[in-house]
CSV table of N, CA and C in Angstrom, one decimal:
chain,number,residue,atom,x,y,z
A,1,UNK,N,-104.5,-131.8,24.3
A,1,UNK,CA,-105.8,-131.1,24.4
A,1,UNK,C,-105.8,-129.9,23.5
A,2,UNK,N,-104.7,-129.3,23.2
A,2,UNK,CA,-104.6,-128.1,22.4
A,2,UNK,C,-105.1,-128.3,21.0
A,3,UNK,N,-104.8,-129.6,20.5
A,3,UNK,CA,-105.3,-129.9,19.2
A,3,UNK,C,-106.8,-129.9,19.1
A,4,UNK,N,-107.4,-130.5,20.1
A,4,UNK,CA,-108.9,-130.6,20.2
A,4,UNK,C,-109.5,-129.2,20.3
A,5,UNK,N,-108.9,-128.3,21.1
A,5,UNK,CA,-109.4,-127.0,21.2
A,5,UNK,C,-109.3,-126.2,19.9
A,6,UNK,N,-108.1,-126.4,19.2
A,6,UNK,CA,-108.0,-125.7,18.0
A,6,UNK,C,-109.0,-126.2,16.9
A,7,UNK,N,-109.2,-127.5,16.9
A,7,UNK,CA,-110.1,-128.0,15.9
A,7,UNK,C,-111.5,-127.5,16.3
A,8,UNK,N,-111.9,-127.5,17.5
A,8,UNK,CA,-113.2,-127.1,17.9
A,8,UNK,C,-113.4,-125.6,17.6
A,9,UNK,N,-112.4,-124.8,17.7
A,9,UNK,CA,-112.4,-123.4,17.4
A,9,UNK,C,-112.6,-123.2,15.9
A,10,UNK,N,-111.9,-124.0,15.1
A,10,UNK,CA,-112.0,-123.9,13.6
A,10,UNK,C,-113.4,-124.3,13.2
A,11,UNK,N,-114.0,-125.3,13.8
A,11,UNK,CA,-115.3,-125.8,13.5
A,11,UNK,C,-116.3,-124.7,13.9
A,12,UNK,N,-116.2,-124.1,15.0
A,12,UNK,CA,-117.1,-123.1,15.5
A,12,UNK,C,-117.1,-121.9,14.6
A,13,UNK,N,-115.9,-121.5,14.2
A,13,UNK,CA,-115.8,-120.4,13.2
A,13,UNK,C,-116.4,-120.7,11.9
A,14,UNK,N,-116.2,-121.9,11.4
A,14,UNK,CA,-116.7,-122.3,10.1
A,14,UNK,C,-118.2,-122.3,10.2
A,15,UNK,N,-118.8,-122.9,11.2
A,15,UNK,CA,-120.2,-122.9,11.4
A,15,UNK,C,-120.8,-121.5,11.5
A,16,UNK,N,-120.1,-120.6,12.2
A,16,UNK,CA,-120.6,-119.2,12.3
A,16,UNK,C,-120.7,-118.6,11.0
A,17,UNK,N,-119.6,-118.7,10.2
A,17,UNK,CA,-119.5,-118.1,8.9
A,17,UNK,C,-120.6,-118.7,7.9
A,18,UNK,N,-120.8,-120.0,8.0
A,18,UNK,CA,-121.9,-120.7,7.2
A,18,UNK,C,-123.2,-120.1,7.6
A,19,UNK,N,-123.5,-119.9,8.9
A,19,UNK,CA,-124.8,-119.3,9.3
A,19,UNK,C,-124.9,-117.9,8.8
A,20,UNK,N,-123.9,-117.1,8.9
A,20,UNK,CA,-124.0,-115.7,8.3
A,20,UNK,C,-124.3,-115.7,6.8
A,21,UNK,N,-123.6,-116.6,6.1
A,21,UNK,CA,-123.8,-116.7,4.7
A,21,UNK,C,-125.2,-117.1,4.3
A,22,UNK,N,-125.7,-118.1,5.1
A,22,UNK,CA,-127.1,-118.6,4.8
A,22,UNK,C,-128.1,-117.5,5.1
A,23,UNK,N,-127.9,-116.8,6.2
A,23,UNK,CA,-128.8,-115.7,6.6
A,23,UNK,C,-128.8,-114.6,5.5
A,24,UNK,N,-127.6,-114.3,5.0
A,24,UNK,CA,-127.5,-113.3,4.0
A,24,UNK,C,-128.2,-113.7,2.7
A,25,UNK,N,-128.1,-115.0,2.3
A,25,UNK,CA,-128.8,-115.5,1.1
A,25,UNK,C,-130.3,-115.4,1.3
A,26,UNK,N,-130.7,-115.7,2.5
A,26,UNK,CA,-132.2,-115.7,2.8
A,26,UNK,C,-132.7,-114.3,2.7
A,27,UNK,N,-131.9,-113.3,3.2
A,27,UNK,CA,-132.3,-111.9,3.1
A,27,UNK,C,-132.4,-111.5,1.6
A,28,UNK,N,-131.4,-111.9,0.9
A,28,UNK,CA,-131.4,-111.6,-0.6
A,28,UNK,C,-132.6,-112.1,-1.3
A,29,UNK,N,-133.1,-113.3,-0.9
A,29,UNK,CA,-134.3,-113.9,-1.5
A,29,UNK,C,-135.6,-113.3,-1.1
A,30,UNK,N,-135.6,-112.4,-0.1
A,30,UNK,CA,-136.8,-111.8,0.5
A,30,UNK,C,-137.6,-111.1,-0.5
A,31,UNK,N,-137.0,-110.5,-1.6
A,31,UNK,CA,-137.8,-109.7,-2.6
A,31,UNK,C,-138.3,-110.6,-3.7
A,32,UNK,N,-138.0,-111.8,-3.7
A,32,UNK,CA,-138.5,-112.7,-4.8
A,32,UNK,C,-139.9,-113.3,-4.3
A,33,UNK,N,-140.9,-113.2,-5.2
A,33,UNK,CA,-142.2,-113.7,-4.9
A,33,UNK,C,-142.2,-115.2,-4.8
A,34,UNK,N,-142.9,-115.8,-3.8
A,34,UNK,CA,-142.9,-117.3,-3.7
A,34,UNK,C,-143.7,-117.9,-4.8
A,35,UNK,N,-143.4,-119.1,-5.2
A,35,UNK,CA,-144.1,-119.8,-6.2
A,35,UNK,C,-145.5,-120.1,-5.7
A,36,UNK,N,-146.5,-120.1,-6.6
A,36,UNK,CA,-147.9,-120.4,-6.2
A,36,UNK,C,-148.0,-121.8,-5.6
A,37,UNK,N,-148.9,-122.0,-4.6
A,37,UNK,CA,-149.1,-123.3,-4.1
A,37,UNK,C,-150.0,-124.1,-5.1
A,38,UNK,N,-150.3,-125.3,-4.8
A,38,UNK,CA,-151.0,-126.2,-5.8
A,38,UNK,C,-152.5,-125.7,-5.9
A,39,UNK,N,-153.1,-125.1,-4.9
A,39,UNK,CA,-154.5,-124.8,-5.0
A,39,UNK,C,-154.8,-123.4,-5.6
A,40,UNK,N,-153.8,-122.6,-5.9
A,40,UNK,CA,-154.0,-121.3,-6.4
A,40,UNK,C,-153.7,-121.1,-7.9
A,41,UNK,N,-154.6,-121.7,-8.7
A,41,UNK,CA,-154.6,-121.5,-10.1
A,41,UNK,C,-153.6,-122.3,-10.9
A,42,UNK,N,-152.9,-123.2,-10.2
A,42,UNK,CA,-151.9,-124.0,-10.9
A,42,UNK,C,-152.6,-125.2,-11.5
A,43,UNK,N,-152.4,-125.4,-12.8
A,43,UNK,CA,-153.0,-126.5,-13.5
A,43,UNK,C,-152.3,-127.8,-13.2
A,44,UNK,N,-153.1,-128.9,-13.2
A,44,UNK,CA,-152.5,-130.2,-13.0
A,44,UNK,C,-151.5,-130.5,-14.1
A,45,UNK,N,-150.7,-131.5,-13.9
A,45,UNK,CA,-149.7,-131.8,-15.0
A,45,UNK,C,-150.3,-132.2,-16.3
A,46,UNK,N,-151.3,-133.0,-16.3
A,46,UNK,CA,-152.0,-133.4,-17.5
A,46,UNK,C,-153.0,-132.4,-18.1
A,47,UNK,N,-153.4,-131.5,-17.2
A,47,UNK,CA,-154.3,-130.5,-17.7
A,47,UNK,C,-155.8,-131.0,-17.6
A,48,UNK,N,-156.1,-132.3,-17.5
A,48,UNK,CA,-157.4,-132.8,-17.5
A,48,UNK,C,-158.1,-132.7,-16.1
A,49,UNK,N,-157.2,-132.7,-15.1
A,49,UNK,CA,-157.7,-132.7,-13.7
A,49,UNK,C,-158.0,-134.1,-13.2
A,50,UNK,N,-157.8,-135.1,-14.0
A,50,UNK,CA,-158.0,-136.5,-13.6
A,50,UNK,C,-156.7,-137.0,-13.0
A,51,UNK,N,-156.9,-137.9,-12.0
A,51,UNK,CA,-155.8,-138.6,-11.4
A,51,UNK,C,-155.3,-139.7,-12.4
A,52,UNK,N,-154.1,-140.1,-12.3
A,52,UNK,CA,-153.6,-141.2,-13.2
A,52,UNK,C,-154.4,-142.5,-12.9
A,53,UNK,N,-154.8,-143.1,-14.0
A,53,UNK,CA,-155.5,-144.4,-13.9
A,53,UNK,C,-157.0,-144.2,-13.9
A,54,UNK,N,-157.5,-143.0,-14.0
A,54,UNK,CA,-159.0,-142.8,-14.1
A,54,UNK,C,-159.4,-142.8,-15.5
């Protein structure tokens, strides 16, 4: 049983560190402006506004 407990503890620690790292990365990205969504001035790929096949 000691092996299972040690493995579980290592996994728990690794997951906790991963979560801390991801939270830190998310906080670091907080000052970056998000990309505009499709409806806010973004031109379609072809530029004509037509759907393919029209």
